[in-house]
Amino acid sequence: MKKRILVVDDEEGLRLLYKEELEDEGWEVELAASGEESLEKLESDSIDLVLLDIKMPGMDGVEVLRRVKERWKDLPVILCTAYPHYKHDFGTWASDAYVIKSSDLTELKQTIRDILGKKE
Amino acid sequence: MEYDIIEKVVELAVAEHELEGKLVKAAELIAYSFGFDRCEFYLWDEGKQVFTLKAHFGGDSNHKIYAQDEGIPGAVKAQKGVFEAQSLDELEEKGVTDRDMEGFRSVYALPLHDRHNFYGILSLKSRKRLALSIKRRHIIRIVALELSWAIRYDELIRNHQKIHSDLAEIQKKFANAEKLLALGDMAATLAHEIRNPLISIGGFAGRLKKQLGPDTKGALYLDRINIEVSRLQKIMDGITGFLKDSALELRSNDINEVIEECLKIFNPDFRSYGIRVIKDFHKGPLHIMADREQLKIAFDNLIANAVQSMEKNGGSLIIATALSGDLVTISIADNGGGIDPRYLGYIFNPFFTTKEHGTGLGLPITNSIVNRHKGVIEVENNAGVGVTFTVKLPRAEAKLPVVLLTDKIAESGPGKFR
Ligand SMILES: Nc1ncnc2c1ncn2[C@@H]1O[C@H](COP(=O)(O)OP(=O)(O)OP(=O)(O)O)[C@@H](O)[C@H]1O
Ligand SMILES: [Mg+2]
């Protein structure tokens, strides 16, 4: 069965870009435009991995990460951000990987492959 | 009564007039009270090491400036006390020549000083022979002392005013720094807002290129888009380097080692541009508490600028490290022609560049990194020849806090500034 990835980002352009690129790799992609929406999606759909933007209006990525790890301990989460500074934030240690946003998605795809592969 | 003059001079000394006005009035008073034909105040200029005529009464003195060992003022200074001569012959006997004694016969001169300072001299001249009673000598000494206080008071007031204006200057600079900080915040927000759309643009350009296939004209255009996007991304990364909350990982680092590492990256450039590297390192390690990666960025930028200045004609890069007191200093000197003095005040401003492909963020980033390490950067520009950037950082063992000047922001002017 195809693995299903939930992309959480408040930028419409980026959501679309991730969707197309990740679908090209053979994954199914669900989208959420906010932290709140992502939690609803996680309740209703079965998701194998979450790609999470940190900086979002309303509930931010770090908060979403905390709630996700509380409820679905084994669900892998990749944090994405524009800056490398969050590395030191104690709130982010719980994520499975940390990727700096770039228009070149090679690194991101490799990270997803590694994590999903490990779970097999 | 003769004692009246003491009271009058006290009144004068504490009045709100300018010093010169006080001295002119005092000169008149003294000359009248004691029957002198001329009374002069020569004040000592510590900076220039000369006496200048500040005030006088009774005819014009034609000698306005005396060297420190010249004439009567010089004699008083050397003697640190009263100098007197009843005749020109006596003056000559005492080995003093003074052009301003023409037409006079006797002179009585005494220092204006207090326990701390020598302020100048008071000289009293007469056309006649003059016998001064002991009492009069006492009174003149007291008057001279009063006037010394008036001079000291004036000096203190002027110092006070200078401190005030210096303070105002510093406040102005701080206001500028605050503006820059606000600008930095704005730029950081802007950078974030721009970054995401940029990633979209670049990402979709990539996808479009895949669709069009290589070797098409469209693919060429898309390559261009990608180049521009990465350029913008580089600028945005630079700006986010300013984010003030980015944490520093402070560890003890040997600055010599850090510099060596930085230099290694430039080896190919040194070779291809014909740049000679001269290292003058402090013997033994120089430890500072620093974020190694950040420091490397800072020195990379300085070395890159030096290298770029010598790209065309080659030259020498002199890198020196040293310890001076609690500060570790690192200087990077090039002979790539230096900075046009007109631009010197702007080089630390974000986006200021004279290079075709520069972002103008190299120095502001370097500056911000050095500042966050409690250090300063100094620039010594030798226009037409080269420039030396000196970074000063507190050494690891330094007793904290080390206080450093950090307001070198955009102060324009030729030559050296900090
Ligand atoms: N060593 C130097 N010799 C001559 N000019 C210099 C030197 N260092 C800096 N400058 C001047 O200061 C300007 C600003 O330098 P800065 O490093 O901030 O930006 P840049 O070098 O132009 O761009 P970037 O660092 O992004 O490549 C330069 O464009 C140059 O005019
Ligand atoms: Mg530069």
Tab-separated table of N, CA and C in Angstrom, chain B residues 249-364:
chain	number	residue	atom	x	y	z
B	249	GLU	N	26.952	28.946	20.389
B	249	GLU	CA	27.485	27.818	21.156
B	249	GLU	C	28.892	28.164	21.569
B	250	LEU	N	29.025	28.666	22.793
B	250	LEU	CA	30.322	29.160	23.238
B	250	LEU	C	31.200	28.042	23.788
B	251	ARG	N	32.370	27.943	23.173
B	251	ARG	CA	33.373	26.992	23.668
B	251	ARG	C	34.717	27.676	23.608
B	252	SER	N	35.661	27.114	24.322
B	252	SER	CA	37.004	27.682	24.257
B	252	SER	C	37.642	27.279	22.926
B	253	ASN	N	38.024	28.271	22.138
B	253	ASN	CA	38.624	28.012	20.836
B	253	ASN	C	39.947	28.733	20.711
B	254	ASP	N	40.903	28.066	20.075
B	254	ASP	CA	42.180	28.721	19.799
B	254	ASP	C	42.042	29.490	18.487
B	255	ILE	N	42.173	30.812	18.580
B	255	ILE	CA	41.925	31.651	17.420
B	255	ILE	C	42.916	31.360	16.296
B	256	ASN	N	44.158	31.012	16.651
B	256	ASN	CA	45.143	30.675	15.623
B	256	ASN	C	44.661	29.512	14.770
B	257	GLU	N	44.058	28.539	15.448
B	257	GLU	CA	43.575	27.354	14.761
B	257	GLU	C	42.408	27.710	13.839
B	258	VAL	N	41.496	28.558	14.359
B	258	VAL	CA	40.329	28.962	13.577
B	258	VAL	C	40.771	29.682	12.297
B	259	ILE	N	41.742	30.594	12.462
B	259	ILE	CA	42.230	31.349	11.297
B	259	ILE	C	42.879	30.409	10.276
B	260	GLU	N	43.677	29.467	10.779
B	260	GLU	CA	44.313	28.505	9.866
B	260	GLU	C	43.262	27.786	9.035
B	261	GLU	N	42.185	27.373	9.719
B	261	GLU	CA	41.116	26.667	9.021
B	261	GLU	C	40.503	27.537	7.944
B	262	CYS	N	40.281	28.823	8.289
B	262	CYS	CA	39.684	29.746	7.322
B	262	CYS	C	40.602	29.908	6.116
B	263	LEU	N	41.887	30.051	6.402
B	263	LEU	CA	42.841	30.307	5.312
B	263	LEU	C	42.876	29.150	4.322
B	264	LYS	N	42.719	27.931	4.861
B	264	LYS	CA	42.808	26.744	4.015
B	264	LYS	C	41.835	26.829	2.829
B	265	ILE	N	40.622	27.304	3.123
B	265	ILE	CA	39.602	27.360	2.078
B	265	ILE	C	40.034	28.260	0.930
B	266	PHE	N	40.865	29.252	1.262
B	266	PHE	CA	41.225	30.237	0.238
B	266	PHE	C	42.490	29.877	-0.539
B	267	ASN	N	43.118	28.748	-0.160
B	267	ASN	CA	44.368	28.395	-0.826
B	267	ASN	C	44.321	28.454	-2.348
B	268	PRO	N	43.281	27.872	-2.966
B	268	PRO	CA	43.224	27.942	-4.439
B	268	PRO	C	43.184	29.390	-4.940
B	269	ASP	N	42.449	30.265	-4.222
B	269	ASP	CA	42.375	31.675	-4.621
B	269	ASP	C	43.743	32.342	-4.508
B	270	PHE	N	44.425	32.077	-3.390
B	270	PHE	CA	45.741	32.681	-3.209
B	270	PHE	C	46.625	32.342	-4.395
B	271	ARG	N	46.577	31.063	-4.800
B	271	ARG	CA	47.432	30.637	-5.903
B	271	ARG	C	47.025	31.316	-7.204
B	272	SER	N	45.723	31.282	-7.517
B	272	SER	CA	45.354	31.764	-8.849
B	272	SER	C	45.427	33.286	-8.975
B	273	TYR	N	45.324	34.021	-7.865
B	273	TYR	CA	45.410	35.485	-7.986
B	273	TYR	C	46.811	36.013	-7.663
B	274	GLY	N	47.717	35.121	-7.330
B	274	GLY	CA	49.062	35.570	-7.004
B	274	GLY	C	49.115	36.363	-5.714
B	275	ILE	N	48.470	35.819	-4.668
B	275	ILE	CA	48.469	36.514	-3.378
B	275	ILE	C	49.426	35.809	-2.420
B	276	ARG	N	50.336	36.603	-1.854
B	276	ARG	CA	51.284	36.053	-0.902
B	276	ARG	C	50.665	36.165	0.492
B	277	VAL	N	50.706	35.091	1.225
B	277	VAL	CA	50.117	35.128	2.564
B	277	VAL	C	51.232	35.166	3.607
B	278	ILE	N	51.184	36.198	4.443
B	278	ILE	CA	52.198	36.327	5.480
B	278	ILE	C	51.513	36.190	6.828
B	279	LYS	N	51.943	35.169	7.571
B	279	LYS	CA	51.309	34.926	8.860
B	279	LYS	C	52.220	35.378	9.985
B	280	ASP	N	51.661	36.175	10.876
B	280	ASP	CA	52.440	36.638	12.020
B	280	ASP	C	51.629	36.307	13.276
B	281	PHE	N	51.642	35.022	13.611
B	281	PHE	CA	50.781	34.549	14.691
B	281	PHE	C	51.458	34.656	16.052
B	282	HIS	N	50.648	34.899	17.040
B	282	HIS	CA	51.101	34.843	18.429
B	282	HIS	C	51.607	33.425	18.706
B	283	LYS	N	52.746	33.340	19.356
B	283	LYS	CA	53.279	32.004	19.653
B	283	LYS	C	52.442	31.381	20.765
B	284	GLY	N	52.009	30.171	20.503
B	284	GLY	CA	51.169	29.513	21.486
B	284	GLY	C	49.712	29.847	21.242
B	285	PRO	N	48.811	29.036	21.776
B	285	PRO	CA	47.374	29.201	21.493
B	285	PRO	C	46.811	30.474	22.125
B	286	LEU	N	45.784	31.010	21.463
B	286	LEU	CA	45.072	32.189	21.960
B	286	LEU	C	43.614	31.808	22.145
B	287	HIS	N	43.247	31.521	23.377
B	287	HIS	CA	41.898	31.005	23.585
B	287	HIS	C	40.862	32.104	23.786
B	288	ILE	N	39.732	31.959	23.112
B	288	ILE	CA	38.596	32.828	23.401
B	288	ILE	C	37.344	31.966	23.472
B	289	MET	N	36.353	32.473	24.218
B	289	MET	CA	35.083	31.754	24.288
B	289	MET	C	34.276	32.170	23.069
B	290	ALA	N	34.010	31.220	22.196
B	290	ALA	CA	33.363	31.624	20.955
B	290	ALA	C	32.618	30.474	20.306
B	291	ASP	N	31.691	30.846	19.436
B	291	ASP	CA	31.005	29.894	18.582
B	291	ASP	C	31.868	29.719	17.343
B	292	ARG	N	32.503	28.579	17.246
B	292	ARG	CA	33.511	28.377	16.207
B	292	ARG	C	32.971	28.631	14.797
B	293	GLU	N	31.785	28.078	14.524
B	293	GLU	CA	31.243	28.216	13.167
B	293	GLU	C	30.977	29.688	12.834
B	294	GLN	N	30.442	30.406	13.816
B	294	GLN	CA	30.143	31.824	13.602
B	294	GLN	C	31.424	32.617	13.373
B	295	LEU	N	32.428	32.320	14.189
B	295	LEU	CA	33.712	33.013	14.042
B	295	LEU	C	34.284	32.779	12.656
B	296	LYS	N	34.139	31.543	12.185
B	296	LYS	CA	34.684	31.231	10.866
B	296	LYS	C	33.971	32.046	9.792
B	297	ILE	N	32.672	32.205	9.969
B	297	ILE	CA	31.924	33.031	9.011
B	297	ILE	C	32.488	34.451	9.021
B	298	ALA	N	32.724	34.963	10.237
B	298	ALA	CA	33.226	36.335	10.360
B	298	ALA	C	34.570	36.493	9.658
B	299	PHE	N	35.500	35.595	9.926
B	299	PHE	CA	36.830	35.742	9.328
B	299	PHE	C	36.823	35.403	7.844
B	300	ASP	N	35.976	34.437	7.455
B	300	ASP	CA	35.832	34.155	6.023
B	300	ASP	C	35.481	35.427	5.269
B	301	ASN	N	34.524	36.176	5.822
B	301	ASN	CA	34.080	37.401	5.161
B	301	ASN	C	35.219	38.400	5.017
B	302	LEU	N	35.991	38.572	6.097
B	302	LEU	CA	37.090	39.540	6.044
B	302	LEU	C	38.168	39.096	5.066
B	303	ILE	N	38.483	37.809	5.100
B	303	ILE	CA	39.511	37.308	4.185
B	303	ILE	C	39.008	37.393	2.742
B	304	ALA	N	37.721	37.055	2.554
B	304	ALA	CA	37.153	37.120	1.201
B	304	ALA	C	37.260	38.540	0.650
B	305	ASN	N	36.933	39.525	1.469
B	305	ASN	CA	37.035	40.921	1.015
B	305	ASN	C	38.469	41.269	0.639
B	306	ALA	N	39.409	40.852	1.482
B	306	ALA	CA	40.813	41.153	1.201
B	306	ALA	C	41.228	40.493	-0.114
B	307	VAL	N	40.858	39.217	-0.258
B	307	VAL	CA	41.216	38.489	-1.484
B	307	VAL	C	40.601	39.168	-2.704
B	308	GLN	N	39.315	39.537	-2.576
B	308	GLN	CA	38.646	40.164	-3.721
B	308	GLN	C	39.303	41.487	-4.096
B	309	SER	N	39.849	42.186	-3.099
B	309	SER	CA	40.480	43.475	-3.416
B	309	SER	C	41.789	43.274	-4.188
B	310	MET	N	42.362	42.070	-4.061
B	310	MET	CA	43.653	41.829	-4.721
B	310	MET	C	43.514	40.888	-5.919
B	311	GLU	N	42.271	40.649	-6.318
B	311	GLU	CA	41.988	39.716	-7.407
B	311	GLU	C	42.726	40.077	-8.695
B	312	LYS	N	42.717	41.365	-8.998
B	312	LYS	CA	43.275	41.800	-10.284
B	312	LYS	C	44.792	41.822	-10.286
B	313	ASN	N	45.349	42.473	-9.245
B	313	ASN	CA	46.791	42.726	-9.288
B	313	ASN	C	47.619	41.923	-8.299
B	314	GLY	N	47.008	40.993	-7.623
B	314	GLY	CA	47.742	40.235	-6.621
B	314	GLY	C	48.128	41.125	-5.452
B	315	GLY	N	49.007	40.621	-4.580
B	315	GLY	CA	49.424	41.424	-3.431
B	315	GLY	C	49.758	40.546	-2.248
B	316	SER	N	49.807	41.141	-1.077
B	316	SER	CA	50.103	40.370	0.125
B	316	SER	C	48.975	40.475	1.126
B	317	LEU	N	48.666	39.344	1.698
B	317	LEU	CA	47.678	39.295	2.769
B	317	LEU	C	48.458	39.041	4.054
B	318	ILE	N	48.396	40.008	4.967
B	318	ILE	CA	49.136	39.838	6.214
B	318	ILE	C	48.143	39.575	7.333
B	319	ILE	N	48.252	38.400	7.918
B	319	ILE	CA	47.352	38.060	9.019
B	319	ILE	C	48.146	37.938	10.296
B	320	ALA	N	47.770	38.732	11.276
B	320	ALA	CA	48.507	38.707	12.533
B	320	ALA	C	47.548	38.449	13.686
B	321	THR	N	47.990	37.664	14.649
B	321	THR	CA	47.215	37.494	15.879
B	321	THR	C	48.115	37.870	17.043
B	322	ALA	N	47.508	38.456	18.068
B	322	ALA	CA	48.323	38.891	19.198
B	322	ALA	C	47.474	38.978	20.449
B	323	LEU	N	48.162	39.064	21.561
B	323	LEU	CA	47.488	39.224	22.836
B	323	LEU	C	47.887	40.573	23.397
B	324	SER	N	46.875	41.411	23.712
B	324	SER	CA	47.247	42.653	24.385
B	324	SER	C	46.323	42.832	25.569
B	325	GLY	N	46.865	42.623	26.735
B	325	GLY	CA	46.075	42.666	27.961
B	325	GLY	C	45.036	41.558	27.938
B	326	ASP	N	43.775	41.923	28.113
B	326	ASP	CA	42.705	40.936	28.123
B	326	ASP	C	42.094	40.734	26.756
B	327	LEU	N	42.698	41.333	25.741
B	327	LEU	CA	42.116	41.253	24.401
B	327	LEU	C	42.989	40.434	23.468
B	328	VAL	N	42.300	39.626	22.657
B	328	VAL	CA	42.975	38.932	21.578
B	328	VAL	C	42.710	39.752	20.317
B	329	THR	N	43.750	40.129	19.605
B	329	THR	CA	43.526	40.905	18.387
B	329	THR	C	43.950	40.105	17.172
B	330	ILE	N	43.109	40.229	16.141
B	330	ILE	CA	43.380	39.557	14.886
B	330	ILE	C	43.316	40.616	13.802
B	331	SER	N	44.399	40.826	13.088
B	331	SER	CA	44.332	41.833	12.032
B	331	SER	C	44.574	41.196	10.673
B	332	ILE	N	43.793	41.683	9.716
B	332	ILE	CA	43.840	41.166	8.359
B	332	ILE	C	44.117	42.341	7.440
B	333	ALA	N	45.304	42.365	6.881
B	333	ALA	CA	45.701	43.518	6.068
B	333	ALA	C	45.923	43.103	4.618
B	334	ASP	N	45.456	43.957	3.718
B	334	ASP	CA	45.698	43.680	2.301
B	334	ASP	C	46.312	44.911	1.657
B	335	ASN	N	46.836	44.745	0.454
B	335	ASN	CA	47.224	45.924	-0.303
B	335	ASN	C	46.499	45.946	-1.638
B	336	GLY	N	45.186	45.871	-1.537
B	336	GLY	CA	44.340	45.830	-2.726
B	336	GLY	C	43.725	47.184	-3.055
B	337	GLY	N	44.340	48.257	-2.572
B	337	GLY	CA	43.864	49.586	-2.981
B	337	GLY	C	43.009	50.300	-1.953
B	338	GLY	N	42.568	49.587	-0.910
B	338	GLY	CA	41.803	50.264	0.142
B	338	GLY	C	40.396	50.659	-0.284
B	339	ILE	N	39.775	51.453	0.563
B	339	ILE	CA	38.380	51.829	0.365
B	339	ILE	C	38.316	53.319	0.044
B	340	ASP	N	37.545	53.676	-0.924
B	340	ASP	CA	37.323	55.084	-1.245
B	340	ASP	C	36.814	55.790	0.013
B	341	PRO	N	37.524	56.814	0.504
B	341	PRO	CA	37.139	57.465	1.766
B	341	PRO	C	35.676	57.914	1.779
B	342	ARG	N	35.122	58.199	0.617
B	342	ARG	CA	33.714	58.607	0.577
B	342	ARG	C	32.783	57.489	1.039
B	343	TYR	N	33.234	56.251	0.852
B	343	TYR	CA	32.365	55.113	1.174
B	343	TYR	C	32.619	54.545	2.555
B	344	LEU	N	33.716	54.979	3.177
B	344	LEU	CA	34.157	54.355	4.419
B	344	LEU	C	33.056	54.291	5.480
B	345	GLY	N	32.223	55.337	5.527
B	345	GLY	CA	31.178	55.364	6.538
B	345	GLY	C	30.041	54.395	6.277
B	346	TYR	N	30.031	53.773	5.122
B	346	TYR	CA	28.877	52.932	4.765
B	346	TYR	C	29.160	51.446	4.755
B	347	ILE	N	30.453	51.077	4.845
B	347	ILE	CA	30.772	49.680	4.560
B	347	ILE	C	30.129	48.685	5.523
B	348	PHE	N	29.730	49.148	6.727
B	348	PHE	CA	29.084	48.215	7.651
B	348	PHE	C	27.561	48.215	7.505
B	349	ASN	N	27.054	49.016	6.598
B	349	ASN	CA	25.600	49.037	6.386
B	349	ASN	C	25.174	47.843	5.542
B	350	PRO	N	24.068	47.214	5.940
B	350	PRO	CA	23.573	46.101	5.142
B	350	PRO	C	23.334	46.550	3.702
B	351	PHE	N	23.697	45.729	2.772
B	351	PHE	CA	23.465	45.919	1.329
B	351	PHE	C	24.388	46.950	0.702
B	352	PHE	N	25.313	47.514	1.453
B	352	PHE	CA	26.238	48.418	0.789
B	352	PHE	C	27.330	47.600	0.109
B	353	THR	N	27.423	47.731	-1.192
B	353	THR	CA	28.449	46.998	-1.922
B	353	THR	C	28.929	47.817	-3.104
B	354	THR	N	30.201	47.599	-3.478
B	354	THR	CA	30.707	48.229	-4.697
B	354	THR	C	31.020	47.144	-5.726
B	355	LYS	N	30.602	45.915	-5.376
B	355	LYS	CA	30.949	44.780	-6.245
B	355	LYS	C	29.758	44.360	-7.094
B	356	GLU	N	30.040	43.904	-8.304
B	356	GLU	CA	28.960	43.556	-9.216
B	356	GLU	C	28.086	42.436	-8.645
B	357	HIS	N	28.750	41.455	-8.037
B	357	HIS	CA	27.966	40.338	-7.514
B	357	HIS	C	27.950	40.281	-5.998
B	358	GLY	N	28.259	41.409	-5.364
B	358	GLY	CA	28.266	41.402	-3.903
B	358	GLY	C	26.853	41.528	-3.346
B	359	THR	N	26.664	41.047	-2.112
B	359	THR	CA	25.372	41.261	-1.459
B	359	THR	C	25.470	42.442	-0.495
B	360	GLY	N	26.677	42.815	-0.123
B	360	GLY	CA	26.837	43.897	0.850
B	360	GLY	C	26.471	43.452	2.258
B	361	LEU	N	26.466	42.139	2.473
B	361	LEU	CA	26.111	41.646	3.814
B	361	LEU	C	27.312	41.083	4.560
B	362	GLY	N	28.428	40.956	3.850
B	362	GLY	CA	29.620	40.380	4.476
B	362	GLY	C	30.032	41.101	5.748
B	363	LEU	N	30.269	42.381	5.646
B	363	LEU	CA	30.744	43.129	6.821
B	363	LEU	C	29.691	43.279	7.915
B	364	PRO	N	28.418	43.610	7.560
B	364	PRO	CA	27.423	43.687	8.637
B	364	PRO	C	27.285	42.370	9.400
